[in-house]
Tab-separated table of C-alpha atoms and ligand atoms in Angstrom:
chain	number	residue	atom	x	y	z
A	1	UNK	CA	58.663	274.540	260.607
A	2	UNK	CA	60.578	271.600	259.608
A	3	UNK	CA	63.767	272.456	257.285
A	4	UNK	CA	63.418	270.979	254.178
A	5	UNK	CA	65.356	268.473	252.900
A	6	UNK	CA	68.402	269.952	250.165
A	7	UNK	CA	68.448	268.078	246.669
A	8	UNK	CA	70.673	268.366	244.369
A	9	UNK	CA	69.361	270.434	241.516
A	10	UNK	CA	68.339	267.730	238.543
A	11	UNK	CA	67.461	268.753	234.596
A	12	UNK	CA	64.643	266.990	233.146
A	13	UNK	CA	63.906	266.447	229.476
A	14	UNK	CA	60.175	266.118	229.283
A	15	UNK	CA	58.386	264.554	225.970
A	16	UNK	CA	55.004	266.082	226.382
A	17	UNK	CA	52.407	263.868	224.664
A	18	UNK	CA	54.757	261.695	222.453
A	19	UNK	CA	55.371	258.271	223.490
A	20	UNK	CA	59.120	256.936	223.907
A	21	UNK	CA	60.434	253.200	224.507
A	22	UNK	CA	58.912	253.159	228.262
A	23	UNK	CA	55.742	253.973	226.752
A	24	UNK	CA	53.782	256.941	228.293
A	25	UNK	CA	55.071	257.250	231.320
A	26	UNK	CA	52.957	258.380	234.334
A	27	UNK	CA	54.876	260.245	236.893
A	28	UNK	CA	54.473	258.689	240.115
A	29	UNK	CA	52.951	260.620	243.199
A	30	UNK	CA	53.410	259.378	247.083
A	31	UNK	CA	50.990	257.032	248.107
A	32	UNK	CA	50.351	258.053	251.452
A	33	UNK	CA	46.995	257.278	252.638
A	34	UNK	CA	44.014	254.401	251.956
A	35	UNK	CA	40.664	255.353	251.977
A	36	UNK	CA	42.232	258.369	254.718
A	37	UNK	CA	43.771	255.795	256.614
A	38	UNK	CA	47.654	256.635	256.794
A	39	UNK	CA	49.977	253.786	255.619
A	40	UNK	CA	52.139	254.353	258.240
A	41	UNK	CA	50.315	253.916	260.990
A	42	UNK	CA	48.660	250.452	259.349
A	43	UNK	CA	52.327	249.424	259.330
A	44	UNK	CA	52.292	250.629	262.906
A	45	UNK	CA	49.767	248.626	264.063
A	46	UNK	CA	49.450	245.858	262.032
A	47	UNK	CA	53.299	245.196	261.164
A	48	UNK	CA	54.663	244.867	257.498
A	49	UNK	CA	54.034	243.645	255.397
A	50	UNK	CA	50.342	244.125	255.303
A	51	UNK	CA	47.533	243.393	252.905
A	52	UNK	CA	44.456	246.100	252.713
A	53	UNK	CA	41.488	245.633	251.399
A	54	UNK	CA	39.575	248.514	250.660
A	55	UNK	CA	35.197	248.100	251.311
A	56	UNK	CA	34.862	251.042	249.519
A	57	UNK	CA	36.424	250.188	246.451
A	58	UNK	CA	34.978	246.438	246.116
A	59	UNK	CA	31.328	247.831	246.922
A	60	UNK	CA	31.785	250.592	244.342
A	61	UNK	CA	33.304	248.283	241.846
A	62	UNK	CA	30.487	245.697	242.309
A	63	UNK	CA	27.925	248.675	241.520
A	64	UNK	CA	29.557	249.182	238.384
A	65	UNK	CA	29.843	245.586	237.040
A	66	UNK	CA	25.817	245.460	238.029
A	67	UNK	CA	24.655	248.733	236.585
A	68	UNK	CA	26.877	247.704	233.412
A	69	UNK	CA	24.856	244.311	233.082
A	70	UNK	CA	21.227	245.535	234.298
A	71	UNK	CA	20.921	248.319	232.372
A	72	UNK	CA	21.815	245.836	228.949
A	73	UNK	CA	19.604	242.592	230.294
A	74	UNK	CA	16.948	241.933	232.333
A	75	UNK	CA	18.068	239.060	234.324
A	76	UNK	CA	21.423	239.415	236.050
A	77	UNK	CA	22.863	237.478	238.552
A	78	UNK	CA	26.767	237.816	240.021
A	79	UNK	CA	28.328	234.719	241.655
A	80	UNK	CA	31.390	235.385	243.577
A	81	UNK	CA	34.400	233.509	242.653
A	82	UNK	CA	35.918	232.326	246.123
A	83	UNK	CA	39.433	231.110	244.754
A	84	UNK	CA	39.902	234.661	243.423
A	85	UNK	CA	39.532	235.950	247.031
A	86	UNK	CA	38.350	233.236	249.699
A	87	UNK	CA	38.763	235.609	252.982
A	88	UNK	CA	35.301	235.546	254.788
A	89	UNK	CA	34.749	239.096	255.251
A	90	UNK	CA	36.034	239.815	251.405
A	91	UNK	CA	33.170	236.969	250.395
A	92	UNK	CA	30.527	238.302	252.558
A	93	UNK	CA	31.019	242.058	251.459
A	94	UNK	CA	29.744	240.309	248.032
A	95	UNK	CA	27.330	238.514	249.540
A	96	UNK	CA	25.649	241.379	251.080
A	97	UNK	CA	25.874	243.153	247.603
A	98	UNK	CA	23.499	240.211	246.526
A	99	UNK	CA	26.038	237.852	244.911
A	100	UNK	CA	25.812	233.992	244.827
A	101	UNK	CA	28.849	232.102	245.539
A	102	UNK	CA	30.649	230.177	242.647
A	103	UNK	CA	33.182	227.645	244.190
A	104	UNK	CA	35.193	224.941	242.797
A	105	UNK	CA	36.701	222.687	245.523
A	106	UNK	CA	34.752	220.875	248.441
A	107	UNK	CA	36.038	223.443	251.041
A	108	UNK	CA	34.854	226.713	249.066
A	109	UNK	CA	31.729	224.851	249.247
A	110	UNK	CA	31.915	224.439	252.890
A	111	UNK	CA	33.472	228.057	253.495
A	112	UNK	CA	29.986	229.252	251.363
A	113	UNK	CA	27.633	227.579	253.308
A	114	UNK	CA	29.308	228.589	256.652
A	115	UNK	CA	29.147	232.059	255.218
A	116	UNK	CA	25.676	231.880	255.738
A	117	UNK	CA	25.014	231.339	251.509
A	118	UNK	CA	21.818	229.053	250.679
A	119	UNK	CA	22.802	225.650	249.149
A	120	UNK	CA	20.779	226.679	246.185
A	121	UNK	CA	22.913	229.876	245.512
A	122	UNK	CA	26.062	227.765	245.349
A	123	UNK	CA	27.374	227.201	242.063
A	124	UNK	CA	29.934	224.308	242.324
A	125	UNK	CA	32.167	224.202	239.468
A	126	UNK	CA	36.020	222.341	238.572
A	127	UNK	CA	36.783	219.124	237.599
A	128	UNK	CA	37.425	217.429	240.972
A	129	UNK	CA	34.397	217.108	243.164
A	130	UNK	CA	34.686	214.337	245.391
A	131	UNK	CA	31.395	211.560	246.335
A	132	UNK	CA	31.023	213.643	249.666
A	133	UNK	CA	31.506	217.160	247.559
A	134	UNK	CA	28.537	215.535	245.335
A	135	UNK	CA	26.286	214.374	247.745
A	136	UNK	CA	26.265	217.753	249.859
A	137	UNK	CA	25.517	219.533	246.716
A	138	UNK	CA	22.606	217.076	245.836
A	139	UNK	CA	21.410	217.420	249.428
A	140	UNK	CA	21.302	221.268	249.312
A	141	UNK	CA	20.128	221.323	245.640
A	142	UNK	CA	23.473	223.362	244.890
A	143	UNK	CA	23.804	223.718	240.664
A	144	UNK	CA	26.592	221.044	239.762
A	145	UNK	CA	28.218	222.064	236.791
A	146	UNK	CA	29.322	219.190	235.094
A	147	UNK	CA	32.954	218.863	233.974
A	148	UNK	CA	33.668	215.441	232.325
A	149	UNK	CA	31.147	212.192	231.550
A	150	UNK	CA	32.858	210.273	234.028
A	151	UNK	CA	31.452	212.991	236.257
A	152	UNK	CA	27.919	212.604	234.629
A	153	UNK	CA	27.684	209.219	234.849
A	154	UNK	CA	28.440	209.634	238.822
A	155	UNK	CA	25.485	211.733	239.307
A	156	UNK	CA	23.359	209.517	237.647
A	157	UNK	CA	24.084	206.852	239.890
A	158	UNK	CA	23.886	208.769	242.972
A	159	UNK	CA	20.659	210.342	241.653
A	160	UNK	CA	18.932	206.686	241.923
A	161	UNK	CA	20.628	206.106	244.862
A	162	UNK	CA	19.475	208.900	247.033
A	163	UNK	CA	16.291	209.051	244.999
A	164	UNK	CA	16.703	213.085	244.111
A	165	UNK	CA	16.916	215.047	240.913
A	166	UNK	CA	20.110	217.247	241.022
A	167	UNK	CA	20.111	220.264	239.253
A	168	UNK	CA	23.100	220.072	237.156
A	169	UNK	CA	24.518	222.594	234.327
A	170	UNK	CA	27.338	221.525	231.465
A	171	UNK	CA	30.546	223.153	231.288
A	172	UNK	CA	31.390	224.292	227.396
A	173	UNK	CA	34.233	224.649	225.923
A	174	UNK	CA	34.250	226.618	222.308
A	175	UNK	CA	36.442	228.385	220.055
A	176	UNK	CA	36.146	232.110	220.363
A	177	UNK	CA	39.045	233.298	219.082
A	178	UNK	CA	41.269	233.945	221.712
A	179	UNK	CA	44.685	230.998	221.749
A	180	UNK	CA	45.507	229.194	223.209
A	181	UNK	CA	41.528	227.718	223.878
A	182	UNK	CA	40.734	226.497	227.093
A	183	UNK	CA	39.601	223.122	225.920
A	184	UNK	CA	40.501	221.112	229.378
A	185	UNK	CA	37.430	221.958	230.978
A	186	UNK	CA	34.076	220.914	230.551
A	187	UNK	CA	32.621	219.620	226.759
A	188	UNK	CA	33.580	220.914	223.245
A	189	UNK	CA	30.892	222.586	221.208
A	190	UNK	CA	32.426	222.573	218.235
A	191	UNK	CA	33.285	218.747	217.917
A	192	UNK	CA	29.729	217.663	219.394
A	193	UNK	CA	30.892	216.714	222.647
A	194	UNK	CA	28.384	219.297	224.491
A	195	UNK	CA	25.504	218.047	222.204
A	196	UNK	CA	26.531	214.277	223.782
A	197	UNK	CA	26.436	215.057	227.342
A	198	UNK	CA	23.196	217.162	226.997
A	199	UNK	CA	21.379	213.973	225.044
A	200	UNK	CA	22.791	211.528	227.595
A	201	UNK	CA	21.597	213.904	230.654
A	202	UNK	CA	18.361	214.247	229.130
A	203	UNK	CA	17.655	210.873	228.129
A	204	UNK	CA	18.427	209.199	230.839
A	205	UNK	CA	16.044	211.354	232.527
A	206	UNK	CA	17.829	211.127	236.230
A	207	UNK	CA	19.373	214.725	236.381
A	208	UNK	CA	17.422	218.205	235.658
A	209	UNK	CA	19.338	220.320	233.288
A	210	UNK	CA	18.976	223.915	234.278
A	211	UNK	CA	22.078	225.899	232.658
A	212	UNK	CA	24.913	226.028	230.444
A	213	UNK	CA	28.000	227.616	231.762
A	214	UNK	CA	30.922	228.275	230.146
A	215	UNK	CA	34.610	230.273	231.736
A	216	UNK	CA	36.727	230.766	228.333
A	217	UNK	CA	39.859	231.973	230.115
A	218	UNK	CA	41.225	234.265	232.685
A	219	UNK	CA	42.401	238.099	232.163
A	220	UNK	CA	40.699	238.101	229.084
A	221	UNK	CA	40.807	241.275	227.037
A	222	UNK	CA	38.502	241.011	224.184
A	223	UNK	CA	34.723	241.607	224.779
A	224	UNK	CA	33.861	240.032	221.678
A	225	UNK	CA	35.565	236.624	223.023
A	226	UNK	CA	32.367	236.475	225.135
A	227	UNK	CA	30.036	237.607	222.757
A	228	UNK	CA	31.289	234.239	220.598
A	229	UNK	CA	30.612	232.281	223.475
A	230	UNK	CA	27.092	233.867	224.602
A	231	UNK	CA	25.951	233.381	221.361
A	232	UNK	CA	27.277	229.447	221.047
A	233	UNK	CA	25.923	228.897	224.970
A	234	UNK	CA	22.393	230.273	223.282
A	235	UNK	CA	22.461	228.365	220.302
A	236	UNK	CA	22.836	225.276	222.594
A	237	UNK	CA	20.030	226.722	225.034
A	238	UNK	CA	17.703	227.024	221.878
A	239	UNK	CA	18.290	223.655	220.514
A	240	UNK	CA	17.298	221.923	223.678
A	241	UNK	CA	14.393	223.868	223.189
A	242	UNK	CA	13.749	222.612	219.971
A	243	UNK	CA	14.489	219.148	220.198
A	244	UNK	CA	13.153	218.541	223.685
A	245	UNK	CA	10.894	221.233	224.582
A	246	UNK	CA	12.959	222.138	227.529
A	247	UNK	CA	13.773	225.581	228.766
A	248	UNK	CA	17.129	226.261	230.235
A	249	UNK	CA	17.061	228.628	232.945
A	250	UNK	CA	20.502	230.330	232.993
A	251	UNK	CA	23.575	230.846	231.045
A	252	UNK	CA	26.464	231.118	233.366
A	253	UNK	CA	29.335	233.305	231.097
A	254	UNK	CA	31.672	232.357	234.188
A	255	UNK	CA	34.582	235.196	234.642
A	256	UNK	CA	37.890	235.947	233.521
A	257	UNK	CA	37.150	239.636	232.392
A	258	UNK	CA	40.940	241.767	233.023
A	259	UNK	CA	40.972	243.683	235.931
A	260	UNK	CA	43.336	247.047	235.442
A	261	UNK	CA	46.641	245.150	235.907
A	262	UNK	CA	49.563	245.929	233.030
A	263	UNK	CA	50.860	242.200	232.126
A	264	UNK	CA	54.338	242.375	231.655
A	265	UNK	CA	55.562	243.178	228.478
A	266	UNK	CA	52.546	245.399	227.669
A	267	UNK	CA	53.527	248.749	226.106
A	268	UNK	CA	50.697	250.778	227.605
A	269	UNK	CA	49.306	250.684	231.543
A	270	UNK	CA	46.087	248.230	231.993
A	271	UNK	CA	44.190	250.884	233.810
A	272	UNK	CA	44.158	252.679	230.448
A	273	UNK	CA	43.546	250.233	228.129
A	274	UNK	CA	41.792	247.283	229.542
A	275	UNK	CA	38.012	246.823	228.776
A	276	UNK	CA	35.743	247.744	230.926
A	277	UNK	CA	32.513	246.637	232.277
A	278	UNK	CA	30.300	248.206	229.863
A	279	UNK	CA	32.101	246.244	226.674
A	280	UNK	CA	32.140	243.087	228.813
A	281	UNK	CA	28.548	243.832	229.116
A	282	UNK	CA	27.541	244.722	225.503
A	283	UNK	CA	29.059	242.121	224.042
A	284	UNK	CA	26.980	239.309	225.927
A	285	UNK	CA	23.884	240.721	226.434
A	286	UNK	CA	23.811	241.613	222.508
A	287	UNK	CA	24.788	238.336	221.789
A	288	UNK	CA	21.982	236.897	224.121
A	289	UNK	CA	19.306	239.251	223.303
A	290	UNK	CA	19.733	238.638	219.376
A	291	UNK	CA	19.929	234.761	219.588
A	292	UNK	CA	16.412	234.263	218.967
A	293	UNK	CA	14.876	233.576	222.726
A	294	UNK	CA	10.700	234.459	223.427
A	295	UNK	CA	10.871	236.995	225.557
A	296	UNK	CA	9.389	234.758	228.641
A	297	UNK	CA	12.171	232.416	228.138
A	298	UNK	CA	15.137	234.768	228.308
A	299	UNK	CA	17.502	232.862	230.692
A	300	UNK	CA	18.822	234.236	233.830
A	301	UNK	CA	22.287	235.719	233.005
A	302	UNK	CA	25.238	234.634	235.587
A	303	UNK	CA	28.540	235.779	236.040
A	304	UNK	CA	31.446	234.687	238.029
A	305	UNK	CA	33.297	237.530	237.812
A	306	UNK	CA	36.628	237.158	240.311
A	307	UNK	CA	39.296	239.309	239.175
A	308	UNK	CA	38.098	242.440	238.092
A	309	UNK	CA	35.799	243.068	240.744
A	310	UNK	CA	38.409	242.784	243.421
A	311	UNK	CA	41.823	243.651	242.088
A	312	UNK	CA	41.514	247.057	242.459
A	313	UNK	CA	40.382	246.785	246.294
A	314	UNK	CA	43.389	245.368	247.337
A	315	UNK	CA	47.001	247.055	248.472
A	316	UNK	CA	49.863	245.490	249.882
A	317	UNK	CA	52.481	247.648	251.948
A	318	UNK	CA	55.794	246.549	252.635
A	319	UNK	CA	59.090	248.412	253.908
A	320	UNK	CA	62.617	248.451	252.401
A	321	UNK	CA	64.784	246.338	254.365
A	322	UNK	CA	68.075	247.153	251.922
A	323	UNK	CA	69.489	248.943	248.560
A	324	UNK	CA	72.649	247.734	246.971
A	325	UNK	CA	74.179	247.756	243.445
A	326	UNK	CA	74.273	245.133	241.259
A	327	UNK	CA	77.319	244.028	239.144
A	328	UNK	CA	76.056	246.212	236.137
A	329	UNK	CA	75.518	249.125	238.397
A	330	UNK	CA	71.710	249.102	238.768
A	331	UNK	CA	70.032	249.797	241.925
A	332	UNK	CA	68.699	247.029	243.026
A	333	UNK	CA	66.098	247.561	246.168
A	334	UNK	CA	65.096	244.511	248.972
A	335	UNK	CA	61.793	244.714	250.095
A	336	UNK	CA	60.149	242.715	252.612
A	337	UNK	CA	57.468	241.180	250.558
A	338	UNK	CA	58.525	238.523	248.060
A	339	UNK	CA	56.380	236.401	245.487
A	340	UNK	CA	56.049	233.975	248.175
A	341	UNK	CA	52.497	236.584	249.069
A	342	UNK	CA	52.481	238.077	245.111
A	343	UNK	CA	52.394	235.350	243.264
A	344	UNK	CA	50.614	238.062	240.537
A	345	UNK	CA	54.344	239.747	240.035
A	346	UNK	CA	54.861	236.470	237.877
A	347	UNK	CA	52.279	237.991	235.265
A	348	UNK	CA	51.809	241.580	236.283
A	349	UNK	CA	54.289	244.906	236.151
A	350	UNK	CA	52.048	245.970	239.543
A	351	UNK	CA	52.266	249.554	240.298
A	352	UNK	CA	54.441	250.335	243.027
A	353	UNK	CA	53.878	253.663	244.743
A	354	UNK	CA	56.391	255.304	247.451
A	355	UNK	CA	54.420	256.044	250.628
A	356	UNK	CA	56.012	259.041	251.702
A	357	UNK	CA	57.247	262.195	249.800
A	358	UNK	CA	59.998	262.144	247.760
A	359	UNK	CA	61.987	264.725	245.437
A	360	UNK	CA	62.647	264.575	241.641
A	361	UNK	CA	65.486	262.518	241.348
A	362	UNK	CA	64.436	258.642	239.925
A	363	UNK	CA	66.319	256.448	238.952
A	364	UNK	CA	65.830	253.092	236.933
A	365	UNK	CA	65.775	250.186	239.849
A	366	UNK	CA	64.929	246.666	240.122
A	367	UNK	CA	62.816	245.533	243.063
A	368	UNK	CA	63.319	241.804	244.850
A	369	UNK	CA	61.506	240.044	247.464
A	370	UNK	CA	63.385	238.975	250.780
A	371	UNK	CA	63.383	235.147	249.761
A	372	UNK	CA	66.747	233.145	249.188
A	373	UNK	CA	65.399	232.315	245.727
A	374	UNK	CA	67.002	233.996	242.790
A	375	UNK	CA	63.238	234.342	241.144
A	376	UNK	CA	62.022	236.437	244.102
A	377	UNK	CA	61.636	239.700	241.850
A	378	UNK	CA	58.973	241.922	242.499
A	379	UNK	CA	59.774	244.214	239.614
A	380	UNK	CA	62.614	243.926	236.782
A	381	UNK	CA	62.243	247.375	236.084
A	382	UNK	CA	60.781	250.458	237.585
A	383	UNK	CA	61.542	254.195	237.924
A	384	UNK	CA	61.652	255.174	241.387
A	385	UNK	CA	62.843	257.569	243.805
A	386	UNK	CA	65.149	256.431	246.085
A	387	UNK	CA	64.092	255.030	248.838
A	388	UNK	CA	65.607	254.011	251.939
A	389	UNK	CA	65.630	251.757	254.773
A	390	UNK	CA	62.534	251.484	256.142
A	391	UNK	CA	60.648	253.509	253.982
A	392	UNK	CA	57.481	252.065	252.690
A	393	UNK	CA	55.722	251.546	249.375
A	394	UNK	CA	52.279	250.543	248.692
A	395	UNK	CA	51.695	247.719	246.026
A	396	UNK	CA	48.535	248.618	243.794
A	397	UNK	CA	45.359	246.020	242.616
A	398	UNK	CA	46.673	242.832	244.131
A	399	UNK	CA	43.172	242.092	245.768
A	400	UNK	CA	42.657	238.736	243.560
A	401	UNK	CA	44.333	235.481	243.797
A	402	UNK	CA	47.426	236.477	246.327
A	403	UNK	CA	45.408	236.215	248.931
A	404	UNK	CA	44.156	232.600	248.088
A	405	UNK	CA	47.794	231.569	246.273
A	406	UNK	CA	50.364	233.026	248.779
A	407	UNK	CA	52.324	230.457	250.475
A	408	UNK	CA	54.804	229.851	253.325
A	409	UNK	CA	57.899	229.093	251.540
A	410	UNK	CA	60.073	230.614	253.883
A	411	UNK	CA	57.974	233.431	255.409
A	412	UNK	CA	54.888	233.262	256.873
A	413	UNK	CA	51.820	234.905	255.331
A	414	UNK	CA	51.139	238.459	256.380
A	415	UNK	CA	47.877	239.854	258.119
A	416	UNK	CA	44.896	241.257	256.122
A	417	UNK	CA	42.955	244.271	257.195
A	418	UNK	CA	39.804	245.932	255.558
A	419	UNK	CA	38.957	249.338	255.925
A	420	UNK	CA	35.054	249.643	256.007
A	421	UNK	CA	32.547	252.403	254.772
A	422	UNK	CA	33.666	254.843	257.287
A	423	UNK	CA	37.376	254.392	257.159
A	424	UNK	CA	37.354	251.953	260.356
A	425	UNK	CA	40.386	249.367	260.075
A	426	UNK	CA	39.170	245.993	260.812
A	427	UNK	CA	41.838	243.080	261.096
A	428	UNK	CA	40.367	240.248	258.947
A	429	UNK	CA	43.218	237.472	258.886
A	430	UNK	CA	45.820	237.392	261.563
A	431	UNK	CA	49.435	237.207	260.506
A	432	UNK	CA	50.340	233.678	260.809
A	433	UNK	CA	52.999	232.216	263.238
A	434	UNK	CA	55.077	229.341	263.982
A	435	UNK	CA	52.267	227.290	265.991
A	436	UNK	CA	49.942	228.071	263.125
A	437	UNK	CA	52.163	226.455	260.654
A	438	UNK	CA	52.878	223.378	262.680
A	439	UNK	CA	49.318	222.853	263.993
A	440	UNK	CA	49.105	220.023	261.507
A	441	UNK	CA	52.422	218.428	261.819
A	442	UNK	CA	52.991	215.279	263.408
A	443	UNK	CA	56.005	214.387	265.027
A	444	UNK	CA	56.520	210.878	265.997
A	445	UNK	CA	58.056	209.893	269.057
A	446	UNK	CA	61.244	208.310	268.048
A	447	UNK	CA	62.352	211.087	266.046
A	448	UNK	CA	61.505	213.627	268.951
A	449	UNK	CA	64.736	213.682	270.654
A	450	UNK	CA	68.615	213.833	269.085
A	451	UNK	CA	72.220	214.304	270.603
A	452	UNK	CA	74.343	216.729	268.679
B	501	LIG	C1	38.268	231.234	238.441
B	501	LIG	C2	37.327	230.842	237.746
B	501	LIG	C3	36.249	232.189	237.848
B	501	LIG	C4	36.713	233.608	238.054
B	501	LIG	O1	37.577	233.916	237.298
B	501	LIG	P1	38.053	235.403	237.039
B	501	LIG	O2	39.596	235.590	236.286
B	501	LIG	O3	39.045	235.659	238.871
B	501	LIG	O4	37.293	236.769	237.123
B	501	LIG	C5	34.972	232.026	237.276
B	501	LIG	N1	34.432	230.801	237.124
B	501	LIG	C6	35.383	229.805	237.014
B	501	LIG	C7	34.884	228.213	236.369
B	501	LIG	C8	36.633	229.750	237.155
B	501	LIG	O5	37.655	228.827	237.535
């Protein structure tokens, strides 16, 4: 038997049940395995840092969201928000579960097509759709969500030229009681812009207005705001029915449901306090069901939930480069991943666990990334056991946005693996190398040589 390491005795005061100035401190436990695969073996095979995605967690979370909505509302359709995580393997897990695609750029649109999503099931959002993008979307009968009047007029023009009737929705922004209001996208409900756009579409009679869309914000902690948004979209849909005798086929409530992360400065842990899918589903379905639609006119409810479906499934594994003491005596630990691959550390206090056993002693520390840049801070304060050089850590809840907003500043992007339903590991994105980085560079001939 291996001899246990000596550790000095430690007396620690325990405050049971009471909150102290650190909130309800949860004790850390070592996180040595993800879906029964050992963290050490993953790092050994694929290097450090490494993103790990649990297919099991994605499917379970999706089923949970689907259940929450489908038990409350008869017609529900999810559309996977590509910008939240557009690694093809991830997208295809959602498509296998029945999710359509929701994209906000031309390349995302083509990514969805290449993944095999039928054009009619790709929702095209965003303020910047090029003419080529719009033509492709019109030809494929994709629902185009109009962001501004210039786009509306452009679509009218293309419809005539291409002799087609594009399927469109308008994006509506509104006061839902959550501030600051996201009023830069789409048409405002309160000041009449939304009705202006609706009238212009229907009276010009070149586009087929099939839906109404809103996406009221991101990391929203208040289900009731969605209730307000769903009521206002329902009001528009019923108004269109009354004025033009036209049924709106779907209401798209966008995304933005908070994941289980903890916002910086929050007193309590997100996992304990953030609303769950049932609460969002209750607010939205109640608002639509009570709005006054006839039974055969109930619109399809579309949801573009991103972060709440994928955040939990993503982990980032890393290694300790060094420990040092700051000038005030605080312990600092330098890790091999920074804000270059963990953009979300600007907003969240991500949960970080050591990946090996440790004793009782803990110390308040600051965690830095490896970049030569002062803002490269992963956690400003965290209570952790001492970590040695080459020890490993597991960052939790990093599945949303990190694998799309990551950048090649100072360090290249790490590999991404997915652990499948049978706990088998698949490489789904290779570690980047210099060749990849330089693939798009062009060096003019006259700059190819120099003498030093
Ligand atoms: C980003 C985005 C989403 C997804 O938002 P989450 O906060 O990840 O749920 C959905 N719809 C639109 C239009 C978006 O821009």
